[in-house]
Amino acid sequence: MMAQSFEAQVAAWTKKVRGANEAIFKQSVQELVSIAQAARGEGGRLRVDTGFLRSSLMASTSHIPPINKSAKPEPGQKYAYSGAEITAVIAGAELGDTIFLGYTAAYAAHREFGARGQAPDAFVRTAAQQWPQVVARVTAELKTRLGL
């Protein structure tokens, strides 16, 4: 018997469990956000000084949120990230939708790709590269919760 690909195994299993595809999709996106948003002190790659970059993350099912060239932190101000808006977009998405995530801070691309002699942080790319592992982990966790 030929070994099935991971994608084929997930597809076969999710056909058997009603709602599994949607649950895996939404939880996987939520975990991907958590990976991208993890600060360096938390084992992630995102530099967090004022919190402005972290709080600039937006989500949409219609378009990638654009960088706002005038979006910069106010001197001395700290910014909190709640994630409620991101969670709402994920919750409202339907299976088959594309969820676009984007940092809108003016300097987001500089942090991601590096600039002015500073090394890239690659917090977005590094998170995106983990997508297959995130889906596999979420699938395994759901199977365990359902006792399968």
Short mmCIF file of C-alpha atoms in Angstrom, two decimals:
data_model
loop_
_atom_site.label_atom_id
_atom_site.label_comp_id
_atom_site.label_asym_id
_atom_site.label_seq_id
_atom_site.Cartn_x
_atom_site.Cartn_y
_atom_site.Cartn_z
CA MET A 1 0.00 0.00 0.00
CA MET A 2 1.33 3.40 -0.96
CA ALA A 3 1.80 5.97 1.83
CA GLN A 4 -0.67 8.85 1.78
CA SER A 5 0.54 12.42 1.81
CA PHE A 6 -0.15 14.46 4.92
CA GLU A 7 -2.69 16.54 2.99
CA ALA A 8 -4.53 13.40 1.84
CA GLN A 9 -4.63 12.03 5.40
CA VAL A 10 -6.04 15.29 6.78
CA ALA A 11 -8.59 15.50 3.95
CA ALA A 12 -9.77 11.92 4.52
CA TRP A 13 -10.09 12.40 8.27
CA THR A 14 -11.90 15.75 8.07
CA LYS A 15 -14.51 14.31 5.68
CA LYS A 16 -15.49 11.93 8.48
CA VAL A 17 -15.86 14.59 11.19
CA ARG A 18 -18.46 17.29 10.57
CA GLY A 19 -17.04 20.79 11.08
CA ALA A 20 -13.45 19.58 11.44
CA ASN A 21 -12.21 21.42 8.33
CA GLU A 22 -13.52 24.75 9.56
CA ALA A 23 -12.25 24.23 13.10
CA ILE A 24 -8.78 23.29 11.84
CA PHE A 25 -8.72 26.25 9.44
CA LYS A 26 -9.72 28.85 12.03
CA GLN A 27 -7.58 27.52 14.88
CA SER A 28 -4.57 27.20 12.57
CA VAL A 29 -4.88 30.84 11.46
CA GLN A 30 -5.23 31.92 15.10
CA GLU A 31 -2.06 30.02 16.01
CA LEU A 32 -0.21 31.49 13.03
CA VAL A 33 -1.11 34.96 14.34
CA SER A 34 0.24 34.00 17.76
CA ILE A 35 3.52 32.87 16.21
CA ALA A 36 3.94 36.09 14.20
CA GLN A 37 3.01 38.20 17.24
CA ALA A 38 5.36 36.44 19.67
CA ALA A 39 7.94 38.87 21.01
CA ARG A 40 11.62 38.04 21.15
CA GLY A 41 11.37 37.69 24.93
CA GLU A 42 8.62 35.09 24.40
CA GLY A 43 10.64 33.00 21.97
CA GLY A 44 9.36 34.82 18.88
CA ARG A 45 10.99 37.14 16.37
CA LEU A 46 8.95 40.34 16.80
CA ARG A 47 10.75 43.24 18.46
CA VAL A 48 8.45 44.94 20.93
CA ASP A 49 9.45 48.33 22.23
CA THR A 50 6.34 50.51 22.29
CA GLY A 51 3.96 47.78 21.08
CA PHE A 52 2.95 49.90 18.08
CA LEU A 53 4.04 47.42 15.42
CA ARG A 54 2.36 44.53 17.23
CA SER A 55 -0.87 46.51 17.64
CA SER A 56 -0.86 47.46 13.94
CA LEU A 57 -1.70 43.90 12.82
CA MET A 58 -4.98 43.84 10.90
CA ALA A 59 -6.97 41.07 9.23
CA SER A 60 -9.40 40.99 6.33
CA THR A 61 -11.12 38.45 4.11
CA SER A 62 -11.22 40.85 1.16
CA HIS A 63 -7.72 42.38 0.83
CA ILE A 64 -4.33 42.59 2.46
CA PRO A 65 -4.27 45.45 4.96
CA PRO A 66 -1.88 48.04 3.50
CA ILE A 67 1.01 49.69 5.25
CA ASN A 68 0.06 53.20 6.32
CA LYS A 69 3.12 55.38 5.64
CA SER A 70 2.02 57.87 8.31
CA ALA A 71 1.34 55.26 11.03
CA LYS A 72 4.08 55.80 13.61
CA PRO A 73 4.10 55.64 17.40
CA GLU A 74 3.76 58.81 19.42
CA PRO A 75 6.89 59.55 21.50
CA GLY A 76 6.64 58.06 24.99
CA GLN A 77 3.39 56.23 24.20
CA LYS A 78 2.89 52.47 24.78
CA TYR A 79 0.45 50.44 22.70
CA ALA A 80 -1.47 47.31 23.67
CA TYR A 81 -2.51 44.50 21.35
CA SER A 82 -5.79 42.81 22.19
CA GLY A 83 -6.33 40.59 19.15
CA ALA A 84 -10.12 40.94 19.37
CA GLU A 85 -10.48 42.34 15.85
CA ILE A 86 -8.26 39.61 14.39
CA THR A 87 -10.25 36.93 16.23
CA ALA A 88 -13.51 38.42 14.94
CA VAL A 89 -12.31 38.28 11.32
CA ILE A 90 -11.16 34.68 11.77
CA ALA A 91 -14.46 33.71 13.44
CA GLY A 92 -16.45 35.32 10.64
CA ALA A 93 -14.48 33.66 7.86
CA GLU A 94 -15.96 30.76 5.99
CA LEU A 95 -14.15 27.67 4.83
CA GLY A 96 -12.55 28.55 1.51
CA ASP A 97 -12.06 32.21 2.39
CA THR A 98 -8.59 33.69 2.33
CA ILE A 99 -7.66 35.51 5.51
CA PHE A 100 -5.22 38.31 4.80
CA LEU A 101 -3.02 39.47 7.67
CA GLY A 102 -0.88 42.58 7.49
CA TYR A 103 1.00 44.96 9.71
CA THR A 104 0.04 48.54 8.93
CA ALA A 105 2.80 50.40 10.84
CA ALA A 106 4.90 52.57 8.53
CA TYR A 107 8.06 50.67 9.46
CA ALA A 108 6.62 47.13 9.28
CA ALA A 109 8.49 46.20 6.08
CA HIS A 110 11.74 47.59 7.54
CA ARG A 111 11.39 45.29 10.56
CA GLU A 112 10.46 42.30 8.42
CA PHE A 113 13.16 42.69 5.77
CA GLY A 114 15.77 44.82 7.56
CA ALA A 115 16.84 48.37 6.77
CA ARG A 116 19.62 50.86 7.43
CA GLY A 117 22.11 48.16 8.38
CA GLN A 118 19.72 46.33 10.73
CA ALA A 119 19.18 42.64 10.18
CA PRO A 120 15.70 41.47 9.18
CA ASP A 121 13.44 40.18 11.93
CA ALA A 122 11.48 37.95 9.50
CA PHE A 123 8.61 37.50 11.96
CA VAL A 124 6.01 37.20 9.20
CA ARG A 125 7.98 34.89 6.91
CA THR A 126 9.07 32.67 9.76
CA ALA A 127 5.47 32.28 10.94
CA ALA A 128 4.20 31.58 7.41
CA GLN A 129 6.83 28.88 6.89
CA GLN A 130 5.39 27.03 9.88
CA TRP A 131 1.90 26.69 8.35
CA PRO A 132 2.13 22.93 7.58
CA GLN A 133 3.36 22.18 11.10
CA VAL A 134 0.66 24.38 12.65
CA VAL A 135 -2.09 22.59 10.69
CA ALA A 136 -0.65 19.19 11.66
CA ARG A 137 -0.51 20.18 15.34
CA VAL A 138 -4.04 21.62 15.35
CA THR A 139 -5.35 18.51 13.58
CA ALA A 140 -3.68 16.21 16.13
CA GLU A 141 -5.02 18.29 19.04
CA LEU A 142 -8.56 18.19 17.64
CA LYS A 143 -8.37 14.43 17.15
CA THR A 144 -7.22 14.05 20.77
CA ARG A 145 -10.01 16.31 22.09
CA LEU A 146 -12.59 14.30 20.14
CA GLY A 147 -11.10 11.02 21.32
CA LEU A 148 -10.28 9.83 17.81
#
